[in-house]
Coordinates of C-alpha atoms in Angstrom, one line a residue:
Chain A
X266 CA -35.5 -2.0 -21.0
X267 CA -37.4 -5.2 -21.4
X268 CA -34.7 -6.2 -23.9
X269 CA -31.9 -5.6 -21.3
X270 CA -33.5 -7.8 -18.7
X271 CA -33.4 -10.5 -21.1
X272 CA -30.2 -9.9 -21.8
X273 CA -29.0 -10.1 -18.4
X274 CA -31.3 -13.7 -18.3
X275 CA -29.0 -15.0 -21.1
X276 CA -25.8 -14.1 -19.9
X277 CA -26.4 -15.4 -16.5
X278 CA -27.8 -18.6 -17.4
X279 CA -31.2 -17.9 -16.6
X280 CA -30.5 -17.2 -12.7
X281 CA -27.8 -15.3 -11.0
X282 CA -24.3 -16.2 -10.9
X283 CA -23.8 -18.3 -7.8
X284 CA -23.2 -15.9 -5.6
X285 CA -20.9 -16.6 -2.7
X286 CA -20.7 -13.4 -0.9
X287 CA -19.6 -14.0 2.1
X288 CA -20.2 -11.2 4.9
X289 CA -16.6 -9.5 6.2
X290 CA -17.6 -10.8 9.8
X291 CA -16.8 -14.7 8.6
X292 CA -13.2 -13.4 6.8
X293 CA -12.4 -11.2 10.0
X294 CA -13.2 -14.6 12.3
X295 CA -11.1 -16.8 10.0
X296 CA -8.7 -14.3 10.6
X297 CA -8.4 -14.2 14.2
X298 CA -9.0 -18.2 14.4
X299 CA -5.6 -18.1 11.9
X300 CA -4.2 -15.9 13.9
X301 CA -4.8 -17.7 17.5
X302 CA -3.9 -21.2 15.9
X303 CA 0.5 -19.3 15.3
X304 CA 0.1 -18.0 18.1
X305 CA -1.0 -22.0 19.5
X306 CA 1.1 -23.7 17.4
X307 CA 4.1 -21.9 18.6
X308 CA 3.2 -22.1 22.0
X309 CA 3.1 -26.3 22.0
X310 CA 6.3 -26.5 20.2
X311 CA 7.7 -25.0 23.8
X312 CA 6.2 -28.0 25.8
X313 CA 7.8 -31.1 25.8
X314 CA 4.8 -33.8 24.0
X315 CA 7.1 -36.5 23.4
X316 CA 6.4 -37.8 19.9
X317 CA 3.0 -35.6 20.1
X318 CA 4.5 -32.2 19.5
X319 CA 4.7 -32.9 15.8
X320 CA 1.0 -34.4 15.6
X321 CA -0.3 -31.5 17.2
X322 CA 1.9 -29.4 15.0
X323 CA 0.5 -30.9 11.9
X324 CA -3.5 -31.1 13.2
X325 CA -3.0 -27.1 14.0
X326 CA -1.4 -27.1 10.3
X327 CA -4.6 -28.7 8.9
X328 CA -6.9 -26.8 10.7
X329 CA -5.4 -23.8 9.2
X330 CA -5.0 -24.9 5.7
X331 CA -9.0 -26.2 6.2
X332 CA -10.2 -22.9 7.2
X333 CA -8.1 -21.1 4.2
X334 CA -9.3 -23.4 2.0
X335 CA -13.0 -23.6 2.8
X336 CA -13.7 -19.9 3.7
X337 CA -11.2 -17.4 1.7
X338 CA -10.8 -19.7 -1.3
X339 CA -15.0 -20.0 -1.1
X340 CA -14.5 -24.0 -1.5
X341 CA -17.8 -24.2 1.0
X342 CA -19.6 -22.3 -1.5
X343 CA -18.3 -24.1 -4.6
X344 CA -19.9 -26.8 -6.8
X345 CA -19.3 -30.4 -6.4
X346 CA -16.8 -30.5 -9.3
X347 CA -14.6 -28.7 -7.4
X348 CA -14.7 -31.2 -4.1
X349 CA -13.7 -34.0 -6.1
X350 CA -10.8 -32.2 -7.7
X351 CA -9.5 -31.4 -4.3
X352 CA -10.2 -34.5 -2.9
X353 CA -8.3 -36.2 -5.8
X354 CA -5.1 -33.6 -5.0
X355 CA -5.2 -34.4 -1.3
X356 CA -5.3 -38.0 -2.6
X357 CA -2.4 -38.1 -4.6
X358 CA -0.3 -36.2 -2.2
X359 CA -1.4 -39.2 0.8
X360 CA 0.1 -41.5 -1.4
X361 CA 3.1 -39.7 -2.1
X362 CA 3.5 -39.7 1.3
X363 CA 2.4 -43.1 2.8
X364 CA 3.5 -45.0 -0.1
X365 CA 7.0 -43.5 0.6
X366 CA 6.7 -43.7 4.2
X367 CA 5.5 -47.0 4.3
X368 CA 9.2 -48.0 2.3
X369 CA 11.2 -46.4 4.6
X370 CA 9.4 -47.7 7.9
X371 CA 9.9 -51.1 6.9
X372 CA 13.4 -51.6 5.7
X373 CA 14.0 -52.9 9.3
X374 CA 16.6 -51.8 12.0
X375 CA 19.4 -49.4 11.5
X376 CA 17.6 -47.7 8.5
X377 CA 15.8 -45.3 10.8
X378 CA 16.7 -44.4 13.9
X379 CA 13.3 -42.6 15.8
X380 CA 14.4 -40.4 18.0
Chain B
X259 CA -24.9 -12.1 -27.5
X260 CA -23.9 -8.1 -27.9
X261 CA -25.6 -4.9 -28.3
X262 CA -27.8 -4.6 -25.4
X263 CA -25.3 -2.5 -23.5
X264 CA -23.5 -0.5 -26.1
X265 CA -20.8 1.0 -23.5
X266 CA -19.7 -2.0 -22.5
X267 CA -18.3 -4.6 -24.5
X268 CA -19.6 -8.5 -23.5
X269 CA -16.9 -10.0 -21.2
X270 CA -18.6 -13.3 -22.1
X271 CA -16.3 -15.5 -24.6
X272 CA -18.3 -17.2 -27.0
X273 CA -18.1 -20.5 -26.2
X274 CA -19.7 -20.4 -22.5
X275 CA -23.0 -20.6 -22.8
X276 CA -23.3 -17.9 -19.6
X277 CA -21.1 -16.3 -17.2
X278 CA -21.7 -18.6 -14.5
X279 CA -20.3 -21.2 -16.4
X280 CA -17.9 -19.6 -17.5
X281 CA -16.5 -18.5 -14.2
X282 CA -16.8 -22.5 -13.0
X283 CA -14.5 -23.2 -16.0
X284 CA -12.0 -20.2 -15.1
X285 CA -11.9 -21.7 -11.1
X286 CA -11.8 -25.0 -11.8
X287 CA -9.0 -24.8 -14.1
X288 CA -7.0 -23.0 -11.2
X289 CA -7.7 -25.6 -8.9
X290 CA -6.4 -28.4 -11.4
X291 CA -3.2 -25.9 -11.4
X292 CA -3.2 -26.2 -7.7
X293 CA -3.3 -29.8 -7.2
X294 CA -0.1 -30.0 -9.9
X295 CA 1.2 -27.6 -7.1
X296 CA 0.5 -29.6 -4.6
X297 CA 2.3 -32.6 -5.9
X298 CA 4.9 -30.0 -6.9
X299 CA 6.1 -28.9 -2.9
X300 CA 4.6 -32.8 -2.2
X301 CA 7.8 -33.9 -3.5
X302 CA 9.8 -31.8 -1.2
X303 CA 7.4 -32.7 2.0
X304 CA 8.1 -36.2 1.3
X305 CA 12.3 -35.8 1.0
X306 CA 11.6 -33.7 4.2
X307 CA 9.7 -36.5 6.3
X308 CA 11.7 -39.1 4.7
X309 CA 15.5 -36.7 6.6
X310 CA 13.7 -35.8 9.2
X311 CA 12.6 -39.4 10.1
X312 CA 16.5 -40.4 9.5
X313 CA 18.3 -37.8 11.5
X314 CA 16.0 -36.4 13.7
X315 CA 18.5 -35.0 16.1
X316 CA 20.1 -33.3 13.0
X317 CA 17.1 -31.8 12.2
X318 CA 16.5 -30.6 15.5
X319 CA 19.6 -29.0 16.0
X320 CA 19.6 -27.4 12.8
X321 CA 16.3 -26.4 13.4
X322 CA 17.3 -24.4 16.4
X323 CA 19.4 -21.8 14.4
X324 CA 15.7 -20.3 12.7
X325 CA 13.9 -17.2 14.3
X326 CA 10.9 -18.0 15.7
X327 CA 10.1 -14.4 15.9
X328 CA 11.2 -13.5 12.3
X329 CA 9.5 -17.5 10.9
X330 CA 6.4 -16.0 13.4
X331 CA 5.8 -12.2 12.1
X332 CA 5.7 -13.9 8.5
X333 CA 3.3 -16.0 9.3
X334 CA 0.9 -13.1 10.5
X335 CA 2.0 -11.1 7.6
X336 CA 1.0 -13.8 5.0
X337 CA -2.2 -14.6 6.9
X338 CA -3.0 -10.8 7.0
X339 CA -2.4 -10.8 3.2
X340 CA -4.6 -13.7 2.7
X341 CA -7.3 -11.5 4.2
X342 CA -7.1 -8.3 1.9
X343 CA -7.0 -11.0 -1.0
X344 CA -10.3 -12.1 0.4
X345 CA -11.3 -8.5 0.8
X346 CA -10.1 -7.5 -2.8
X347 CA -12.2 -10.4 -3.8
X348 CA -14.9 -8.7 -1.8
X349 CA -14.8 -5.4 -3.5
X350 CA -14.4 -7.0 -6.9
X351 CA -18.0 -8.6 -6.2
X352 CA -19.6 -5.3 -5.0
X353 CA -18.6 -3.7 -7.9
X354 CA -16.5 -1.3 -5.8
X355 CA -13.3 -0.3 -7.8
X356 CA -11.5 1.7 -5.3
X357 CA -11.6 -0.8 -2.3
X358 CA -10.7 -3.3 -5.0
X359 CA -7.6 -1.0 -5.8
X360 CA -6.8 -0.2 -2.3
X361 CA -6.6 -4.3 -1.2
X362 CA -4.7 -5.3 -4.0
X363 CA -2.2 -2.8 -2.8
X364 CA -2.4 -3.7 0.5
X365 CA -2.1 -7.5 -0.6
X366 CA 1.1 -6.6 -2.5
X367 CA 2.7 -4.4 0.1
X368 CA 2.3 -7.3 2.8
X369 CA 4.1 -9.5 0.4
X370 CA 6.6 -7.8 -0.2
X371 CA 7.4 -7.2 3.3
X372 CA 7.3 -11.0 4.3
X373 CA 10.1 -11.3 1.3
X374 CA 11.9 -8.4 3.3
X375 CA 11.9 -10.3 6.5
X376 CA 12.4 -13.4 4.3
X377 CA 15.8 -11.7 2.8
X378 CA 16.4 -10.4 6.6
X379 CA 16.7 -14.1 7.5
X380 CA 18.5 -15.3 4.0
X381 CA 20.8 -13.0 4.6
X382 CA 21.9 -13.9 8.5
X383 CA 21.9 -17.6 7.6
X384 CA 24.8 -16.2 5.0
X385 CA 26.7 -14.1 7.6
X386 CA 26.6 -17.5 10.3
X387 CA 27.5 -20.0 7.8
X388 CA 24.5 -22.2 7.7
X389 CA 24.3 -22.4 3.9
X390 CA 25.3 -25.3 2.9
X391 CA 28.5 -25.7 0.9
X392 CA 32.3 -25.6 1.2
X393 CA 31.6 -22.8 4.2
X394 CA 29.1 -24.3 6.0
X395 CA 29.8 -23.9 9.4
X396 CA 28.1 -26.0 12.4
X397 CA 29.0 -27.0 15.6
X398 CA 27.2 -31.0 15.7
X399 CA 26.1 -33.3 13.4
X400 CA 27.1 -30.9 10.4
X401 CA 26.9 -33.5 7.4
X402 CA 22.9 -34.1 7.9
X403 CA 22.3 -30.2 9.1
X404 CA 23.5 -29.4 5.9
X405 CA 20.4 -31.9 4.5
X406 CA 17.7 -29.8 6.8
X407 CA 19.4 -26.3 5.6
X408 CA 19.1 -27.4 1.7
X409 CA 15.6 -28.3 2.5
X410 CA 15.3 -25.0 3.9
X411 CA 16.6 -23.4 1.5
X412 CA 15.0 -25.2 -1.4
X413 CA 11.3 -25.2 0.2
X414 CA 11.6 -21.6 1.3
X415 CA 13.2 -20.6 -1.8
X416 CA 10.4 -22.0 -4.2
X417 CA 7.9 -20.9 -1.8
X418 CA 9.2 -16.9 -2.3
X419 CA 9.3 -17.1 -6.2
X420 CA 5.9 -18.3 -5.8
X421 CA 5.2 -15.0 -3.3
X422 CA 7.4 -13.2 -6.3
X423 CA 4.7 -14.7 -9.2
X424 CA 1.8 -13.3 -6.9
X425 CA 2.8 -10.2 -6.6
X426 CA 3.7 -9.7 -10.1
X427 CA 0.0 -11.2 -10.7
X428 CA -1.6 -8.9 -8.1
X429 CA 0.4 -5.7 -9.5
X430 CA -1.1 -6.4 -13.0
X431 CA -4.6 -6.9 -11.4
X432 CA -4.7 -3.6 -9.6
X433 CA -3.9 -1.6 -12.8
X434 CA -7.0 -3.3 -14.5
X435 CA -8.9 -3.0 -11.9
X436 CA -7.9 1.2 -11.6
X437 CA -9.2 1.3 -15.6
X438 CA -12.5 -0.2 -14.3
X439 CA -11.9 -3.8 -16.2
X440 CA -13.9 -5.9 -13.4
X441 CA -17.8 -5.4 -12.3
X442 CA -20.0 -6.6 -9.7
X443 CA -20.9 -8.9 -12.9
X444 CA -17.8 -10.0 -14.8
X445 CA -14.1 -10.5 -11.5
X446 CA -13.0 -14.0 -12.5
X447 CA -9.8 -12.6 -12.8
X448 CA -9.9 -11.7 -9.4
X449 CA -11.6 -14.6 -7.8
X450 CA -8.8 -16.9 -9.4
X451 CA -5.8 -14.7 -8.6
X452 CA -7.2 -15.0 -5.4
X453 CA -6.9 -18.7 -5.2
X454 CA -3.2 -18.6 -6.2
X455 CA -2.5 -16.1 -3.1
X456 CA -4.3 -18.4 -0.8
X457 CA -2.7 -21.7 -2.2
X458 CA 1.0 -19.9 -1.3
X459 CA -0.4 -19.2 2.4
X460 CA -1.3 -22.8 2.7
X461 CA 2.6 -23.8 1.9
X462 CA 3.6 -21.5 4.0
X463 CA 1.6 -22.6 6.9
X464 CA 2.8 -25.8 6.7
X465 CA 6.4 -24.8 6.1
X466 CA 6.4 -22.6 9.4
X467 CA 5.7 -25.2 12.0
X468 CA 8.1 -28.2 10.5
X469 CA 11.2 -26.3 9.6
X470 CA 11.5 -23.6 12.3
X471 CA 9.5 -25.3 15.6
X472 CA 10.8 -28.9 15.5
X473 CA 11.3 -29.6 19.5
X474 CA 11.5 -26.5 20.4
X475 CA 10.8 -27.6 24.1
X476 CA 14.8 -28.5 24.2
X477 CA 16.2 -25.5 23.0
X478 CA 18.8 -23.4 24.8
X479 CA 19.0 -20.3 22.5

């Protein structure tokens, strides 16, 4: 028994596992925060926000992919490492997308026409 | 390393010096995946903002011709899927084999049904001529509706073989986890087939709002 315990020690690096066991309640609220942010982002594409409906469109997006990211995929509960691999993959894709948009915004008139 | 429990064999490979590390190993390599994936649909946001920028009035034309209600019911669907993942990932930490069973299920059976309405919608976009080609048929600014509906087509198209991949992942999951392969000790496989699922619900909640509810304010449908 004593042998078992030890073991466990050794397999486990000495301490448990991290542990992220996050209660049901927190899944069922990201849920329903998903769900009413559709149900929001749906709605404001019927008003008329000017240039704003796609920047709300994209902040409710965020939101969304934020709360995915930090609660079902456990990235709040996940070691350090893992931050700055995500931070370096939103990175890259900014760039991909300034760096492109920056070109296209700046090849003066009658290369974009903004509605 | 072995012998202490004769019954069951060590799930820890020899060279991770515990489980914990090894599981860091296993998630952080998924997320490494993920990033490649995010540069992967990147690409096609970026031809996407770059059209939509151009021809906006294109865009929002064409845009008008997608089901908000079908685009909608998806999204609950794959959010509702994202939430028996988490679940199944929840049973796989509690040790709790049939829940664990039961979610997976439940995960696949919600993806299939959002490639069912997916196919739904595929297959009216056929019957009114909005695939672009020698029949593509649109009353407007045709040539540049034809970019937005090979967008469509292209984003929402890699997004479902990615839905396809997942499910094909979750359906050999479930029969590992019916012969008792994961404990309340030893789910990586879980946890990280978990991250994939998630991963394809983030693409998809970004591909909802910017190809079916651009100005939707205007529309007379």
């Amino acid at each position: 028994m004593v042998n078992d315990v030890t073991h466990a020690d050794v397999e486990y690096g000495g301490t448990e596992r991290p542990k992220h066991l996050v209660p049901l309640r927190v899944y069922f609220a990201v849920f329903a925060a998903l769900m009413t942010l559709t149900a929001l982002t749906v709605f404001a594409a019927m008003q008329d926000l000017g240039p704003f409906n796609t920047v709300v469109a994209l902040v409710i997006a965020c939101t969304k992919a934020v709360l995915v990211v930090l609660y079902f995929m456990h990235v709040r509960y996940s070691t350090k490492l893992t931050w700055a691999v995500i931070a370096g993959g939103v990175f890259w894709l900014l760039l991909l997308l300034l760096m492109t948009l920056s070109d296209y915004i700046t090849r003066g008139p009658g290369w974009l026409h903004f509605g | 390393m072995s012998g202490t429990h004769s019954d069951e064999p060590s799930v820890l490979q020899h060279h991770f010096d515990n489980l914990g590390q090894q599981f860091e190993a296993s998630a952080l390599g998924m997320w490494v995946f993920l990033v490649t994936e995010v540069l992967f649909f990147g690409g096609l946001f970026t031809a996407y903002m770059v059209y939509r920028m151009t021809y906006p009035e294109a865009f929002a034309e064409a845009s008008h011709q997608l089901n908000i209600v079908l685009g909608g019911t998806n999204t609950a669907v794959l959010i509702g899927s994202s939430l028996t993942m988490a679940m199944a990932v929840y049973a796989a930490q509690q040790g709790d084999r049939h829940k664990q069973v039961l979610f997976l299920v439940l995960t696949m059976v919600l993806g299939m049904v959002f490639l069912g309405v997916k196919s739904v919608e595929y297959s009216h976009k056929f019957a009114e001529g909005l695939v672009p080609g020698p029949n593509f048929r649109f009353e407007g600014d045709a040539i540049h509706a034809q970019l937005f509906f090979s967008l469509y087509f292209v984003m929402t198209g890699l997004h479902a073989l990615h839905m396809i991949v997942g499910i094909g992942i979750m359906a050999v999951l479930t029969v590992f986890a019916w012969r008792g392969r994961y404990t309340s000790r030893y789910h990586t496989p879980v946890d990280v087939s978990g991250l994939y699922w998630h991963f394809v619900d983030i693409v998809w909640i970004f591909l909802f709002p910017l190809l079916y509810l651009i100005d939707r304010h205007g529309a007379v449908r």
